[in-house]
Amino acid sequence: MPQTTGLGHVGIHVNDIAKMRDFYTRVIGLQVSDEDLDGSYRNGLGMCFLSSDPVAEHHEFVLVEGRSSEEDTQLVQQMSFKVPAIQDLREYKQLIEKENLKIDRIVSHGNAFGMYFFDPEGNRVELYYRTGYPVPQPHGDPIDLTRSDEDLLADAKEALFNKTR
């Protein structure tokens, strides 16, 4: 059977491409690798290509104008971005709160610590740190990011022990 090597990119339709471009660059820290905001390439629909590392991957995330006007339309279940350290989750939490965005939950999946929130247009976003512990899923215990890295990781390791016995 053929195999994939990983997720290449995710694209979402948006109402306000400038607002969403600003959010994903200023708050999440993605970089614009290319853009066509006036829509000259795609039938008048603006596009913005974003990446955490444009040298390694041209784009991981694409914003495209043309979202349905229905407020309850869910285009994507969620978009998840990896972070290199638990401290990044803490700093992102402050940024998300400063933006007055709703944080849905902050949990330990055992194999990762995830913070779920909604971007300015209501799309669900996860920022997560991989713990390295292969805890069977689903698993999701609420966590407090004010606790030390050591304590959080010890709990994640304990989840591995508890889920595999």
PDB file of C-alpha atoms in Angstrom:
ATOM      1  CA  MET A   1       0.000   0.000   0.000  1.00  0.00           C
ATOM      2  CA  PRO A   2       1.347   3.492  -0.777  1.00  0.00           C
ATOM      3  CA  GLN A   3       2.177   5.727   2.194  1.00  0.00           C
ATOM      4  CA  THR A   4       2.096   9.398   2.930  1.00  0.00           C
ATOM      5  CA  THR A   5       4.977  11.103   4.698  1.00  0.00           C
ATOM      6  CA  GLY A   6       2.858  13.572   6.628  1.00  0.00           C
ATOM      7  CA  LEU A   7       0.333  16.346   6.288  1.00  0.00           C
ATOM      8  CA  GLY A   8       1.433  18.862   3.681  1.00  0.00           C
ATOM      9  CA  HIS A   9      -0.901  21.797   4.298  1.00  0.00           C
ATOM     10  CA  VAL A  10      -4.420  22.849   5.229  1.00  0.00           C
ATOM     11  CA  GLY A  11      -6.437  25.557   3.514  1.00  0.00           C
ATOM     12  CA  ILE A  12      -9.525  27.305   4.842  1.00  0.00           C
ATOM     13  CA  HIS A  13     -12.008  29.758   3.365  1.00  0.00           C
ATOM     14  CA  VAL A  14     -12.190  33.051   5.246  1.00  0.00           C
ATOM     15  CA  ASN A  15     -14.418  36.131   5.259  1.00  0.00           C
ATOM     16  CA  ASP A  16     -11.744  38.750   5.949  1.00  0.00           C
ATOM     17  CA  ILE A  17      -8.366  37.706   4.577  1.00  0.00           C
ATOM     18  CA  ALA A  18      -6.533  40.764   5.946  1.00  0.00           C
ATOM     19  CA  LYS A  19      -7.809  40.142   9.494  1.00  0.00           C
ATOM     20  CA  MET A  20      -6.972  36.435   9.321  1.00  0.00           C
ATOM     21  CA  ARG A  21      -3.529  37.088   7.775  1.00  0.00           C
ATOM     22  CA  ASP A  22      -2.821  39.525  10.618  1.00  0.00           C
ATOM     23  CA  PHE A  23      -3.916  37.013  13.274  1.00  0.00           C
ATOM     24  CA  TYR A  24      -1.925  34.052  11.941  1.00  0.00           C
ATOM     25  CA  THR A  25       1.240  36.124  11.400  1.00  0.00           C
ATOM     26  CA  ARG A  26       1.140  38.419  14.440  1.00  0.00           C
ATOM     27  CA  VAL A  27      -0.310  36.058  17.055  1.00  0.00           C
ATOM     28  CA  ILE A  28       0.567  32.537  15.851  1.00  0.00           C
ATOM     29  CA  GLY A  29       3.882  33.600  14.279  1.00  0.00           C
ATOM     30  CA  LEU A  30       3.484  32.086  10.818  1.00  0.00           C
ATOM     31  CA  GLN A  31       5.297  33.773   7.937  1.00  0.00           C
ATOM     32  CA  VAL A  32       3.785  34.776   4.607  1.00  0.00           C
ATOM     33  CA  SER A  33       5.523  32.797   1.869  1.00  0.00           C
ATOM     34  CA  ASP A  34       3.350  34.110  -1.007  1.00  0.00           C
ATOM     35  CA  GLU A  35       0.081  35.929  -1.442  1.00  0.00           C
ATOM     36  CA  ASP A  36      -2.392  37.221  -3.996  1.00  0.00           C
ATOM     37  CA  LEU A  37      -4.685  39.374  -1.900  1.00  0.00           C
ATOM     38  CA  ASP A  38      -6.498  40.992  -4.833  1.00  0.00           C
ATOM     39  CA  GLY A  39      -7.474  37.625  -6.284  1.00  0.00           C
ATOM     40  CA  SER A  40      -5.992  38.188  -9.732  1.00  0.00           C
ATOM     41  CA  TYR A  41      -4.967  34.525  -9.941  1.00  0.00           C
ATOM     42  CA  ARG A  42      -8.129  32.828  -8.672  1.00  0.00           C
ATOM     43  CA  ASN A  43     -11.339  34.432  -9.933  1.00  0.00           C
ATOM     44  CA  GLY A  44     -11.139  37.400  -7.595  1.00  0.00           C
ATOM     45  CA  LEU A  45     -10.582  35.294  -4.456  1.00  0.00           C
ATOM     46  CA  GLY A  46      -7.579  36.449  -2.445  1.00  0.00           C
ATOM     47  CA  MET A  47      -5.102  33.837  -1.210  1.00  0.00           C
ATOM     48  CA  CYS A  48      -2.360  33.909   1.415  1.00  0.00           C
ATOM     49  CA  PHE A  49       0.222  31.125   1.831  1.00  0.00           C
ATOM     50  CA  LEU A  50       1.721  30.755   5.327  1.00  0.00           C
ATOM     51  CA  SER A  51       4.480  28.629   6.851  1.00  0.00           C
ATOM     52  CA  SER A  52       6.325  28.276  10.144  1.00  0.00           C
ATOM     53  CA  ASP A  53       9.523  27.804   8.088  1.00  0.00           C
ATOM     54  CA  PRO A  54       9.181  28.908   4.443  1.00  0.00           C
ATOM     55  CA  VAL A  55      12.660  27.605   3.579  1.00  0.00           C
ATOM     56  CA  ALA A  56      11.779  24.056   4.673  1.00  0.00           C
ATOM     57  CA  GLU A  57       8.111  24.099   3.550  1.00  0.00           C
ATOM     58  CA  HIS A  58       6.711  26.744   1.217  1.00  0.00           C
ATOM     59  CA  HIS A  59       3.296  26.620   2.853  1.00  0.00           C
ATOM     60  CA  GLU A  60       1.626  24.657   5.618  1.00  0.00           C
ATOM     61  CA  PHE A  61      -1.504  26.768   5.826  1.00  0.00           C
ATOM     62  CA  VAL A  62      -3.493  28.652   3.182  1.00  0.00           C
ATOM     63  CA  LEU A  63      -6.146  31.324   3.645  1.00  0.00           C
ATOM     64  CA  VAL A  64      -8.596  31.710   0.744  1.00  0.00           C
ATOM     65  CA  GLU A  65     -11.416  34.242   0.504  1.00  0.00           C
ATOM     66  CA  GLY A  66     -14.906  32.960  -0.165  1.00  0.00           C
ATOM     67  CA  ARG A  67     -16.234  31.579   3.104  1.00  0.00           C
ATOM     68  CA  SER A  68     -19.956  30.889   3.233  1.00  0.00           C
ATOM     69  CA  SER A  69     -21.887  33.595   5.029  1.00  0.00           C
ATOM     70  CA  GLU A  70     -23.525  31.023   7.273  1.00  0.00           C
ATOM     71  CA  GLU A  71     -22.096  31.576  10.751  1.00  0.00           C
ATOM     72  CA  ASP A  72     -22.562  27.973  11.848  1.00  0.00           C
ATOM     73  CA  THR A  73     -20.770  26.481   8.835  1.00  0.00           C
ATOM     74  CA  GLN A  74     -17.804  24.429  10.030  1.00  0.00           C
ATOM     75  CA  LEU A  75     -15.221  24.168   7.289  1.00  0.00           C
ATOM     76  CA  VAL A  76     -12.560  22.236   9.171  1.00  0.00           C
ATOM     77  CA  GLN A  77     -12.756  20.291  12.451  1.00  0.00           C
ATOM     78  CA  GLN A  78      -9.498  21.862  13.657  1.00  0.00           C
ATOM     79  CA  MET A  79      -6.030  22.977  12.624  1.00  0.00           C
ATOM     80  CA  SER A  80      -3.132  21.941  14.825  1.00  0.00           C
ATOM     81  CA  PHE A  81       0.278  23.568  15.082  1.00  0.00           C
ATOM     82  CA  LYS A  82       3.259  22.005  16.891  1.00  0.00           C
ATOM     83  CA  VAL A  83       5.265  24.058  19.368  1.00  0.00           C
ATOM     84  CA  PRO A  84       8.812  23.189  20.479  1.00  0.00           C
ATOM     85  CA  ALA A  85       8.400  23.723  24.245  1.00  0.00           C
ATOM     86  CA  ILE A  86       5.767  23.814  26.989  1.00  0.00           C
ATOM     87  CA  GLN A  87       6.744  27.428  27.643  1.00  0.00           C
ATOM     88  CA  ASP A  88       5.492  28.262  24.139  1.00  0.00           C
ATOM     89  CA  LEU A  89       2.019  27.061  25.178  1.00  0.00           C
ATOM     90  CA  ARG A  90       2.146  29.388  28.185  1.00  0.00           C
ATOM     91  CA  GLU A  91       3.162  32.343  26.032  1.00  0.00           C
ATOM     92  CA  TYR A  92       0.540  31.556  23.394  1.00  0.00           C
ATOM     93  CA  LYS A  93      -2.099  31.359  26.137  1.00  0.00           C
ATOM     94  CA  GLN A  94      -1.258  34.937  27.113  1.00  0.00           C
ATOM     95  CA  LEU A  95      -1.391  36.068  23.475  1.00  0.00           C
ATOM     96  CA  ILE A  96      -4.729  34.359  22.855  1.00  0.00           C
ATOM     97  CA  GLU A  97      -6.199  35.910  26.016  1.00  0.00           C
ATOM     98  CA  LYS A  98      -4.821  39.322  24.995  1.00  0.00           C
ATOM     99  CA  GLU A  99      -6.670  38.925  21.679  1.00  0.00           C
ATOM    100  CA  ASN A 100      -9.895  38.257  23.661  1.00  0.00           C
ATOM    101  CA  LEU A 101     -10.329  34.908  21.927  1.00  0.00           C
ATOM    102  CA  LYS A 102     -12.086  31.976  23.555  1.00  0.00           C
ATOM    103  CA  ILE A 103      -9.850  29.194  24.872  1.00  0.00           C
ATOM    104  CA  ASP A 104     -11.901  26.009  24.696  1.00  0.00           C
ATOM    105  CA  ARG A 105      -9.651  23.781  26.789  1.00  0.00           C
ATOM    106  CA  ILE A 106      -6.068  23.012  27.781  1.00  0.00           C
ATOM    107  CA  VAL A 107      -5.430  19.300  28.211  1.00  0.00           C
ATOM    108  CA  SER A 108      -2.876  16.551  28.429  1.00  0.00           C
ATOM    109  CA  HIS A 109      -3.403  13.847  25.853  1.00  0.00           C
ATOM    110  CA  GLY A 110      -0.485  12.060  27.487  1.00  0.00           C
ATOM    111  CA  ASN A 111       1.376  12.046  24.180  1.00  0.00           C
ATOM    112  CA  ALA A 112       0.929  15.822  23.891  1.00  0.00           C
ATOM    113  CA  PHE A 113      -0.256  18.895  25.767  1.00  0.00           C
ATOM    114  CA  GLY A 114      -2.844  20.752  23.703  1.00  0.00           C
ATOM    115  CA  MET A 115      -4.446  24.153  23.935  1.00  0.00           C
ATOM    116  CA  TYR A 116      -7.644  24.516  21.895  1.00  0.00           C
ATOM    117  CA  PHE A 117      -9.100  27.902  20.998  1.00  0.00           C
ATOM    118  CA  PHE A 118     -11.063  29.671  18.271  1.00  0.00           C
ATOM    119  CA  ASP A 119      -9.492  32.103  15.803  1.00  0.00           C
ATOM    120  CA  PRO A 120     -11.157  35.451  14.952  1.00  0.00           C
ATOM    121  CA  GLU A 121     -13.583  33.765  12.507  1.00  0.00           C
ATOM    122  CA  GLY A 122     -14.484  30.877  14.835  1.00  0.00           C
ATOM    123  CA  ASN A 123     -12.218  28.159  13.417  1.00  0.00           C
ATOM    124  CA  ARG A 124     -10.954  25.718  16.028  1.00  0.00           C
ATOM    125  CA  VAL A 125      -7.166  25.782  16.436  1.00  0.00           C
ATOM    126  CA  GLU A 126      -4.884  23.598  18.547  1.00  0.00           C
ATOM    127  CA  LEU A 127      -1.342  24.437  19.612  1.00  0.00           C
ATOM    128  CA  TYR A 128       0.413  21.385  20.993  1.00  0.00           C
ATOM    129  CA  TYR A 129       3.663  20.152  22.492  1.00  0.00           C
ATOM    130  CA  ARG A 130       4.651  16.504  22.022  1.00  0.00           C
ATOM    131  CA  THR A 131       5.655  14.772  25.259  1.00  0.00           C
ATOM    132  CA  GLY A 132       7.173  11.679  23.677  1.00  0.00           C
ATOM    133  CA  TYR A 133       4.993   9.323  25.725  1.00  0.00           C
ATOM    134  CA  PRO A 134       2.914   6.928  23.560  1.00  0.00           C
ATOM    135  CA  VAL A 135      -0.279   7.180  25.612  1.00  0.00           C
ATOM    136  CA  PRO A 136      -3.210   5.373  23.947  1.00  0.00           C
ATOM    137  CA  GLN A 137      -5.918   7.724  22.666  1.00  0.00           C
ATOM    138  CA  PRO A 138      -8.395   9.138  23.271  1.00  0.00           C
ATOM    139  CA  HIS A 139      -7.092  10.715  26.455  1.00  0.00           C
ATOM    140  CA  GLY A 140      -7.629  14.273  27.679  1.00  0.00           C
ATOM    141  CA  ASP A 141      -7.060  15.401  31.251  1.00  0.00           C
ATOM    142  CA  PRO A 142      -7.352  19.147  31.941  1.00  0.00           C
ATOM    143  CA  ILE A 143      -4.017  20.720  32.873  1.00  0.00           C
ATOM    144  CA  ASP A 144      -2.869  23.932  34.510  1.00  0.00           C
ATOM    145  CA  LEU A 145      -0.011  25.552  32.592  1.00  0.00           C
ATOM    146  CA  THR A 146       1.122  27.412  35.726  1.00  0.00           C
ATOM    147  CA  ARG A 147       2.526  24.082  36.957  1.00  0.00           C
ATOM    148  CA  SER A 148       6.171  23.275  36.251  1.00  0.00           C
ATOM    149  CA  ASP A 149       7.260  21.428  33.116  1.00  0.00           C
ATOM    150  CA  GLU A 150       8.521  18.617  35.327  1.00  0.00           C
ATOM    151  CA  ASP A 151       5.158  18.169  37.073  1.00  0.00           C
ATOM    152  CA  LEU A 152       3.207  18.256  33.810  1.00  0.00           C
ATOM    153  CA  LEU A 153       5.529  15.698  32.203  1.00  0.00           C
ATOM    154  CA  ALA A 154       5.371  13.466  35.281  1.00  0.00           C
ATOM    155  CA  ASP A 155       1.576  13.423  35.001  1.00  0.00           C
ATOM    156  CA  ALA A 156       1.799  12.601  31.289  1.00  0.00           C
ATOM    157  CA  LYS A 157       4.149   9.734  32.065  1.00  0.00           C
ATOM    158  CA  GLU A 158       1.742   8.504  34.740  1.00  0.00           C
ATOM    159  CA  ALA A 159      -1.049   8.537  32.140  1.00  0.00           C
ATOM    160  CA  LEU A 160       1.046   6.172  30.023  1.00  0.00           C
ATOM    161  CA  PHE A 161       1.403   3.826  32.974  1.00  0.00           C
ATOM    162  CA  ASN A 162      -2.315   3.999  33.839  1.00  0.00           C
ATOM    163  CA  LYS A 163      -3.542   3.515  30.249  1.00  0.00           C
ATOM    164  CA  THR A 164      -1.332   0.506  29.536  1.00  0.00           C
ATOM    165  CA  ARG A 165      -1.991  -1.564  32.651  1.00  0.00           C
TER     166      ARG A 165
END
